[in-house]
Each structure stands twice: as structure tokens, then as C-alpha cells.
Short mmCIF file of C-alpha atoms in Angstrom, two decimals:
data_model
loop_
_atom_site.label_atom_id
_atom_site.label_comp_id
_atom_site.label_asym_id
_atom_site.label_seq_id
_atom_site.Cartn_x
_atom_site.Cartn_y
_atom_site.Cartn_z
CA UNK A 1 22.38 40.60 -31.23
CA UNK A 2 24.78 41.83 -33.86
CA UNK A 3 24.40 45.34 -35.17
CA UNK A 4 23.92 45.61 -38.90
CA UNK A 5 27.30 47.27 -39.36
CA UNK A 6 29.06 44.54 -37.40
CA UNK A 7 27.23 41.65 -39.06
CA UNK A 8 27.98 43.12 -42.49
CA UNK A 9 31.63 43.41 -41.59
CA UNK A 10 31.74 39.81 -40.35
CA UNK A 11 30.03 38.51 -43.47
CA UNK A 12 32.20 40.54 -45.81
CA UNK A 13 35.38 39.54 -43.98
CA UNK A 14 34.39 35.87 -44.17
CA UNK A 15 33.92 36.23 -47.92
CA UNK A 16 37.37 37.79 -48.21
CA UNK A 17 38.81 34.91 -46.19
CA UNK A 18 37.26 32.43 -48.63
CA UNK A 19 38.96 34.27 -51.49
CA UNK A 20 42.25 34.19 -49.53
CA UNK A 21 41.98 30.42 -49.23
CA UNK A 22 41.30 30.13 -52.95
CA UNK A 23 44.46 32.15 -53.60
CA UNK A 24 46.44 29.86 -51.29
CA UNK A 25 45.46 26.78 -53.25
CA UNK A 26 46.15 28.46 -56.61
CA UNK A 27 49.87 28.54 -55.90
CA UNK A 28 52.49 26.72 -57.97
CA UNK A 29 55.16 27.07 -55.29
CA UNK A 30 55.18 23.32 -54.64
CA UNK A 31 56.05 22.53 -58.26
CA UNK A 32 58.66 25.23 -58.76
CA UNK A 33 62.08 23.86 -59.60
CA UNK A 34 64.94 25.93 -58.08
CA UNK A 35 67.10 24.97 -61.07
CA UNK A 36 64.84 26.85 -63.49
CA UNK A 37 65.60 30.40 -64.59
CA UNK A 38 63.64 33.09 -62.82
CA UNK A 39 62.95 30.91 -59.80
CA UNK A 40 63.33 33.71 -57.27
CA UNK A 41 61.05 36.00 -59.25
CA UNK A 42 58.14 33.59 -59.49
CA UNK A 43 58.59 32.14 -56.03
CA UNK A 44 58.70 35.56 -54.39
CA UNK A 45 55.55 36.79 -56.13
CA UNK A 46 53.58 33.74 -55.05
CA UNK A 47 55.02 33.66 -51.55
CA UNK A 48 53.80 37.22 -50.88
CA UNK A 49 50.25 36.15 -51.68
CA UNK A 50 50.67 32.95 -49.68
CA UNK A 51 51.66 34.85 -46.53
CA UNK A 52 48.69 37.21 -46.88
CA UNK A 53 46.39 34.27 -47.59
CA UNK A 54 47.73 32.44 -44.56
CA UNK A 55 45.85 34.96 -42.42
CA UNK A 56 42.55 33.46 -43.60
CA UNK A 57 42.21 30.31 -41.50
CA UNK A 58 43.24 31.85 -38.14
CA UNK A 59 40.81 34.71 -38.69
CA UNK A 60 38.07 32.27 -39.69
CA UNK A 61 38.36 30.41 -36.38
CA UNK A 62 38.23 33.65 -34.37
CA UNK A 63 35.12 34.82 -36.23
CA UNK A 64 33.48 31.39 -35.79
CA UNK A 65 33.89 31.67 -32.02
CA UNK A 66 32.53 35.19 -32.04
CA UNK A 67 29.46 34.28 -34.09
CA UNK A 68 28.73 31.27 -31.88
CA UNK A 69 28.77 33.18 -28.59
CA UNK A 70 26.75 36.16 -29.73
CA UNK A 71 23.68 34.01 -28.99
CA UNK A 72 24.99 30.94 -27.14
CA UNK A 73 22.87 29.42 -24.35
CA UNK A 74 22.98 26.01 -22.71
CA UNK A 75 19.30 25.55 -23.52
CA UNK A 76 19.98 26.22 -27.18
CA UNK A 77 23.08 23.98 -27.27
CA UNK A 78 21.33 20.87 -28.74
CA UNK A 79 19.66 22.98 -31.42
CA UNK A 80 22.99 24.58 -32.26
CA UNK A 81 24.63 21.18 -32.70
CA UNK A 82 21.76 20.04 -34.91
CA UNK A 83 22.27 23.13 -37.03
CA UNK A 84 25.96 22.27 -37.43
CA UNK A 85 24.98 18.86 -38.80
CA UNK A 86 23.31 20.60 -41.74
CA UNK A 87 25.86 23.39 -42.14
CA UNK A 88 29.08 21.41 -41.63
CA UNK A 89 28.74 17.64 -41.21
CA UNK A 90 26.59 16.87 -44.25
CA UNK A 91 28.59 19.05 -46.69
CA UNK A 92 31.83 17.60 -45.24
CA UNK A 93 30.82 14.03 -46.02
CA UNK A 94 29.24 14.90 -49.37
CA UNK A 95 32.44 16.53 -50.62
CA UNK A 96 34.57 13.80 -49.05
CA UNK A 97 32.60 11.07 -50.82
CA UNK A 98 32.66 12.92 -54.15
CA UNK A 99 36.42 13.43 -53.88
CA UNK A 100 36.94 9.78 -52.90
CA UNK A 101 35.01 8.56 -55.94
CA UNK A 102 36.97 10.90 -58.21
CA UNK A 103 40.46 10.30 -56.80
CA UNK A 104 40.30 6.67 -55.74
CA UNK A 105 37.90 5.20 -58.31
CA UNK A 106 37.44 7.34 -61.45
CA UNK A 107 41.05 8.45 -61.99
CA UNK A 108 42.52 4.93 -61.48
CA UNK A 109 39.96 3.48 -63.89
CA UNK A 110 40.60 6.27 -66.41
CA UNK A 111 44.37 5.64 -66.22
CA UNK A 112 43.97 1.86 -66.35
CA UNK A 113 45.38 1.41 -62.85
CA UNK A 114 44.24 -1.36 -60.48
CA UNK A 115 41.90 -0.33 -57.64
CA UNK A 116 43.09 -1.80 -54.35
CA UNK A 117 40.62 -0.70 -51.72
CA UNK A 118 39.53 -2.31 -48.48
CA UNK A 119 36.50 -1.51 -46.37
CA UNK A 120 38.75 0.03 -43.73
CA UNK A 121 40.65 2.18 -46.23
CA UNK A 122 37.39 3.47 -47.71
CA UNK A 123 35.95 4.36 -44.30
CA UNK A 124 39.15 6.09 -43.17
CA UNK A 125 39.48 7.99 -46.43
CA UNK A 126 35.93 9.34 -46.22
CA UNK A 127 35.97 10.05 -42.47
CA UNK A 128 39.26 11.95 -42.66
CA UNK A 129 38.58 13.44 -46.12
CA UNK A 130 41.97 12.14 -47.28
CA UNK A 131 41.00 12.65 -50.92
CA UNK A 132 39.93 16.24 -50.20
CA UNK A 133 42.39 17.24 -47.45
CA UNK A 134 41.56 20.95 -47.30
CA UNK A 135 38.35 20.01 -45.42
CA UNK A 136 40.50 19.44 -42.33
CA UNK A 137 39.24 22.74 -40.85
CA UNK A 138 35.76 21.24 -40.35
CA UNK A 139 37.00 18.65 -37.86
CA UNK A 140 38.54 20.99 -35.24
CA UNK A 141 35.67 23.41 -35.74
CA UNK A 142 33.15 20.69 -34.89
CA UNK A 143 35.17 19.73 -31.81
CA UNK A 144 35.13 23.37 -30.67
CA UNK A 145 31.36 23.58 -31.15
CA UNK A 146 30.80 20.33 -29.22
CA UNK A 147 33.03 21.57 -26.38
CA UNK A 148 31.55 25.09 -26.33
CA UNK A 149 29.81 24.54 -22.93
CA UNK A 150 33.31 24.30 -21.41
CA UNK A 151 34.03 27.81 -22.67
CA UNK A 152 30.64 28.95 -21.38
CA UNK A 153 31.39 27.72 -17.85
CA UNK A 154 34.88 29.22 -17.98
CA UNK A 155 33.35 32.60 -18.86
CA UNK A 156 30.61 32.23 -16.25
CA UNK A 157 32.77 31.30 -13.28
CA UNK A 158 36.16 32.83 -14.11
CA UNK A 159 34.58 35.89 -15.67
CA UNK A 160 37.01 38.12 -17.51
CA UNK A 161 39.95 36.37 -15.85
CA UNK A 162 39.31 33.53 -18.29
CA UNK A 163 41.26 35.51 -20.89
CA UNK A 164 44.42 34.10 -19.28
CA UNK A 165 43.53 30.62 -20.58
CA UNK A 166 44.26 31.37 -24.26
CA UNK A 167 47.21 33.56 -23.26
CA UNK A 168 48.78 30.65 -21.35
CA UNK A 169 48.02 28.31 -24.25
CA UNK A 170 49.77 30.65 -26.68
CA UNK A 171 52.92 30.64 -24.54
CA UNK A 172 52.81 26.84 -24.28
CA UNK A 173 52.32 26.57 -28.05
CA UNK A 174 55.53 28.52 -28.63
CA UNK A 175 57.44 25.55 -27.26
CA UNK A 176 55.38 22.55 -28.34
CA UNK A 177 54.01 23.81 -31.66
CA UNK A 178 50.79 21.79 -32.31
CA UNK A 179 50.39 20.69 -35.93
CA UNK A 180 48.64 23.10 -38.27
CA UNK A 181 45.75 20.84 -39.23
CA UNK A 182 45.23 19.42 -35.76
CA UNK A 183 42.55 20.09 -33.17
CA UNK A 184 44.73 22.04 -30.73
CA UNK A 185 46.32 24.87 -32.71
CA UNK A 186 43.40 27.25 -33.14
CA UNK A 187 41.77 26.82 -29.72
CA UNK A 188 43.16 30.18 -28.44
CA UNK A 189 41.73 32.11 -31.40
CA UNK A 190 38.32 30.42 -31.14
CA UNK A 191 38.42 31.10 -27.38
CA UNK A 192 39.27 34.79 -27.83
CA UNK A 193 36.53 35.25 -30.44
CA UNK A 194 34.05 33.59 -28.07
CA UNK A 195 35.31 35.70 -25.15
CA UNK A 196 34.76 38.97 -27.03
CA UNK A 197 31.19 37.97 -27.91
CA UNK A 198 30.24 36.60 -24.47
CA UNK A 199 31.36 39.73 -22.62
CA UNK A 200 30.06 41.99 -25.40
CA UNK A 201 33.39 43.74 -25.78
CA UNK A 202 33.06 46.33 -28.58
CA UNK A 203 35.01 45.31 -31.66
CA UNK A 204 33.70 48.00 -33.99
CA UNK A 205 35.23 51.45 -34.13
CA UNK A 206 32.36 53.90 -34.46
CA UNK A 207 34.62 56.45 -36.14
CA UNK A 208 35.67 54.12 -38.95
CA UNK A 209 39.30 55.23 -39.01
CA UNK A 210 40.05 54.58 -42.64
CA UNK A 211 43.58 55.91 -42.31
CA UNK A 212 44.30 53.37 -39.56
CA UNK A 213 42.77 50.61 -41.68
CA UNK A 214 44.98 51.50 -44.61
CA UNK A 215 48.00 51.58 -42.29
CA UNK A 216 47.19 48.13 -40.89
CA UNK A 217 46.71 46.77 -44.40
CA UNK A 218 50.14 48.21 -45.26
CA UNK A 219 51.56 46.36 -42.24
CA UNK A 220 50.01 43.10 -43.45
CA UNK A 221 51.52 43.55 -46.91
CA UNK A 222 54.87 44.62 -45.44
CA UNK A 223 55.02 41.48 -43.31
CA UNK A 224 54.32 39.31 -46.35
CA UNK A 225 57.15 41.06 -48.21
CA UNK A 226 59.48 40.73 -45.23
CA UNK A 227 58.82 37.03 -44.68
CA UNK A 228 59.35 36.43 -48.39
CA UNK A 229 62.57 38.44 -48.49
CA UNK A 230 64.12 36.67 -45.47
CA UNK A 231 62.83 33.27 -46.64
CA UNK A 232 60.97 32.72 -43.37
CA UNK A 233 59.74 29.18 -42.85
CA UNK A 234 56.35 28.27 -41.41
CA UNK A 235 58.10 26.78 -38.36
CA UNK A 236 59.97 30.01 -37.48
CA UNK A 237 58.95 31.81 -34.28
CA UNK A 238 58.23 35.06 -36.10
CA UNK A 239 55.92 33.36 -38.57
CA UNK A 240 54.24 31.43 -35.77
CA UNK A 241 53.46 34.70 -33.99
CA UNK A 242 52.23 36.21 -37.26
CA UNK A 243 49.64 33.47 -37.66
CA UNK A 244 48.07 34.36 -34.31
CA UNK A 245 48.36 38.12 -34.86
CA UNK A 246 46.92 37.93 -38.38
CA UNK A 247 43.23 38.04 -37.30
CA UNK A 248 43.83 41.41 -35.65
CA UNK A 249 45.48 42.76 -38.79
CA UNK A 250 42.72 41.47 -41.05
CA UNK A 251 40.02 42.78 -38.72
CA UNK A 252 41.33 46.34 -38.53
CA UNK A 253 42.17 46.49 -42.22
CA UNK A 254 38.50 45.80 -42.97
CA UNK A 255 37.27 48.93 -41.16
CA UNK A 256 37.88 51.00 -44.28
CA UNK A 257 35.37 48.89 -46.19
CA UNK A 258 32.67 48.59 -43.54
CA UNK A 259 30.78 51.74 -44.51
CA UNK A 260 30.31 50.42 -48.04
CA UNK A 261 28.01 47.69 -46.72
CA UNK A 262 26.18 49.33 -43.82
CA UNK A 263 23.05 49.93 -45.89
CA UNK A 264 23.07 46.57 -47.61
CA UNK A 265 21.69 43.22 -46.51
CA UNK A 266 24.56 40.93 -47.42
CA UNK A 267 23.58 37.84 -45.44
CA UNK A 268 23.69 35.79 -48.65
CA UNK A 269 27.37 36.56 -49.06
CA UNK A 270 27.99 34.57 -45.85
CA UNK A 271 26.40 31.51 -47.46
CA UNK A 272 28.48 32.11 -50.58
CA UNK A 273 31.62 32.12 -48.42
CA UNK A 274 30.76 28.71 -46.96
CA UNK A 275 30.19 27.28 -50.43
CA UNK A 276 33.54 28.65 -51.63
CA UNK A 277 35.31 27.04 -48.66
CA UNK A 278 33.84 23.66 -49.58
CA UNK A 279 34.05 23.67 -53.39
CA UNK A 280 36.99 25.84 -54.45
CA UNK A 281 39.76 23.24 -54.34
CA UNK A 282 38.22 21.03 -57.04
CA UNK A 283 37.65 24.07 -59.26
CA UNK A 284 41.17 25.41 -58.68
CA UNK A 285 42.84 22.06 -59.39
CA UNK A 286 40.69 21.57 -62.48
CA UNK A 287 41.68 24.92 -63.95
CA UNK A 288 45.32 24.30 -63.01
CA UNK A 289 45.30 21.24 -65.28
CA UNK A 290 43.37 22.94 -68.08
CA UNK A 291 45.49 26.10 -68.13
CA UNK A 292 48.72 24.12 -68.10
CA UNK A 293 47.70 22.58 -71.42
CA UNK A 294 48.00 26.01 -73.05
CA UNK A 295 50.81 27.35 -70.89
CA UNK A 296 52.96 24.54 -69.49
CA UNK A 297 54.47 25.08 -66.03
CA UNK A 298 57.95 24.49 -67.43
CA UNK A 299 59.47 27.76 -66.27
CA UNK A 300 59.04 29.96 -63.26
CA UNK A 301 57.76 32.86 -65.35
CA UNK A 302 55.06 30.57 -66.72
CA UNK A 303 54.26 29.48 -63.16
CA UNK A 304 53.79 33.11 -62.13
CA UNK A 305 51.47 33.73 -65.09
CA UNK A 306 49.55 30.54 -64.38
CA UNK A 307 49.19 31.53 -60.73
CA UNK A 308 47.34 34.75 -61.57
CA UNK A 309 45.33 33.07 -64.32
CA UNK A 310 44.17 30.32 -61.95
CA UNK A 311 43.18 32.88 -59.30
CA UNK A 312 41.18 34.95 -61.79
CA UNK A 313 39.47 32.11 -63.65
CA UNK A 314 38.78 30.07 -60.51
CA UNK A 315 37.28 33.06 -58.69
CA UNK A 316 34.99 33.92 -61.58
CA UNK A 317 33.99 30.27 -62.09
CA UNK A 318 33.32 29.71 -58.38
CA UNK A 319 31.13 32.81 -58.12
CA UNK A 320 29.32 31.87 -61.35
CA UNK A 321 28.61 28.34 -60.11
CA UNK A 322 27.44 29.75 -56.78
CA UNK A 323 25.06 32.16 -58.51
CA UNK A 324 23.64 29.51 -60.84
CA UNK A 325 23.05 27.06 -57.99
CA UNK A 326 21.46 29.76 -55.84
CA UNK A 327 19.28 30.86 -58.73
CA UNK A 328 18.22 27.56 -60.26
CA UNK A 329 19.07 24.74 -57.84
CA UNK A 330 18.73 26.00 -54.27
CA UNK A 331 18.29 22.52 -52.69
CA UNK A 332 21.55 21.37 -54.30
CA UNK A 333 23.29 24.58 -53.26
CA UNK A 334 22.17 24.20 -49.63
CA UNK A 335 23.14 20.54 -49.65
CA UNK A 336 26.66 21.23 -50.93
CA UNK A 337 27.33 24.48 -49.09
CA UNK A 338 25.49 23.96 -45.84
CA UNK A 339 21.99 24.99 -44.85
#
């Protein structure tokens, strides 16, 4: 079982990761025109936040593996999978269907465009969440949960030597580079998180070294500044290594905040994190369009201002919607965010 201090840290870190992902999708980097004045200024500001935010998904997969194997048993495997139907599968398809209706039906009708859909295109769009692509993380996560007995047997029969499996995979990945949204990329991180939980390897520092946490946070920020300054691409070796090292940096940087939550029961914040993961993109994109009406993204300085406005407004709106649904419409909240 998780100690209260550790569970609080996991829940709080997951909430922070959800905010990181919201920040990622608030960026205007994709629409920045290099010909506009101030391009480097706006691009650099947003890229720093993008690099920090890019630590969210790798850390999320490592924590998911850890949480799974803190109480994993073969006897409880069917029950675990049934639980994932309510916490992942149902919200995945609900949001996918809603996005499909909005993007492929409502918007074309609103714009007077013809709707050319076939049964196959509808099924593929909903199954793969093509109209709501940020849900891609659910698919590899479900595969990992389904295949979790393989990890269990690896731990049982190879014992601690099984740690060489993700290490070997990481070296192989350096050459073959699996795609970011595919099933393969985050297997090592999910494996390592599961490994730490199965063998009950301590991952909490009882002394709460706040100075070390601050130093690690400084390293995380320094890396984001460095990658921005040297214009590192996502495909570069250094950035590839950063993505796999990021969970360690995020984990240790959180130690400074752990003591703030040791006396609190913050289990609800974990549910809030799941809801943010599912719903934030629609809210972010909606506010992007609304805010651009008052401050057009026609210069890079405007893009920088819009970036921070979208982050602020979207965060407040997401938390407000979460609170209202939790307070007044719990069945809807559980349906959309996972039971």
C-alpha cells in the first residue's frame, strides 16, 4: 500500500502533469510566421514552456505503471481491466464521439460545407479519435494494462535482473526511434514505474531535501532554455534522451512540495487530473478562438500575449467546470472523466 506522503505526491504530481499538458496545447508556435517582427522573442518564450511541458506525458506513463503494480495480482487482473473500462475506455469514446460530431458534422453544416462521410470513415474516426487526437495516450496505456501480466512474469522469474529489459529497449530506441504517439515509445517508462512498485523500491526521500528539489527544478528550466537557445529539434538525440530523463527531474523537483500535502486527503485532485486530461483541449481551442477576436494573432508579440492569456483563462475555466460538475452533476463528471 502507498503511504499517505507518497500517494499525495503522486496525486499532486499527476495534477501538475495535467496542467503541463494544458500549457502544451495553449501554444501558438505552430501559427507563428518567421517573417513577422519579434518572431524569435515570442517563439523562444513559448518554446521554453513547451520543453518543460513535454516532461508531462513521459512522467505520466511512469506513474501509471507505478500505481498499477502497487497492488497488482493475477487474480485481480480481470477486475483491474473492468475498472479501466470505466476510467479510460468509456471517457475515450465519449470524448471521441463528441469531437466527431463537432468537427465532422456541426462545423461543416455551420460553414455550409458538404458532409462526405462513409460508415468506415466514421468508425475509424471514432476508434482512433481522429477528431480529438490528443486522446492518443489512452490507446498505448490500455495496451500496457492488458499486457501487464507479461511484466508480472518478467518480475517474478527474472527478478531484479528484469531491469535490463527497459535499458536494452532504450538503447534500441536510440537507433530506431518509435513514433511519439505509438504504442512502443513509452514501454520502458511504464516498465520502470512498474518495476519500482513491484519490488517496493523506495522512491520517497524521508529527509525531503528541498535544496536538492530546487536544484533539480533549476536543471529542468535550464534544459528548456538550452534546447530553445540551440533550436533543438524533437528528433535530436539530446532531446530524445531528455524525454526519458524528464520523469526523474519532475519527480525530484516535487519533493519540495510534498510536505505541503502530507496532512491533506487530496485523492479528489487525482480525479480532477483525469478530467483535465480528457477535456482541456476543447476548452483551450475554444478560448484560443475567442481571445483572438479581441487580440488577433497577427504578430509574434500578440501570440506571446495570447499564449499566457489562453493558459490562464483555460486553467481557471477547466477547474471551474470541474468543480461545478463535481458539486452539482457527479454522474456526468464521472462519465466524462472516468469513474
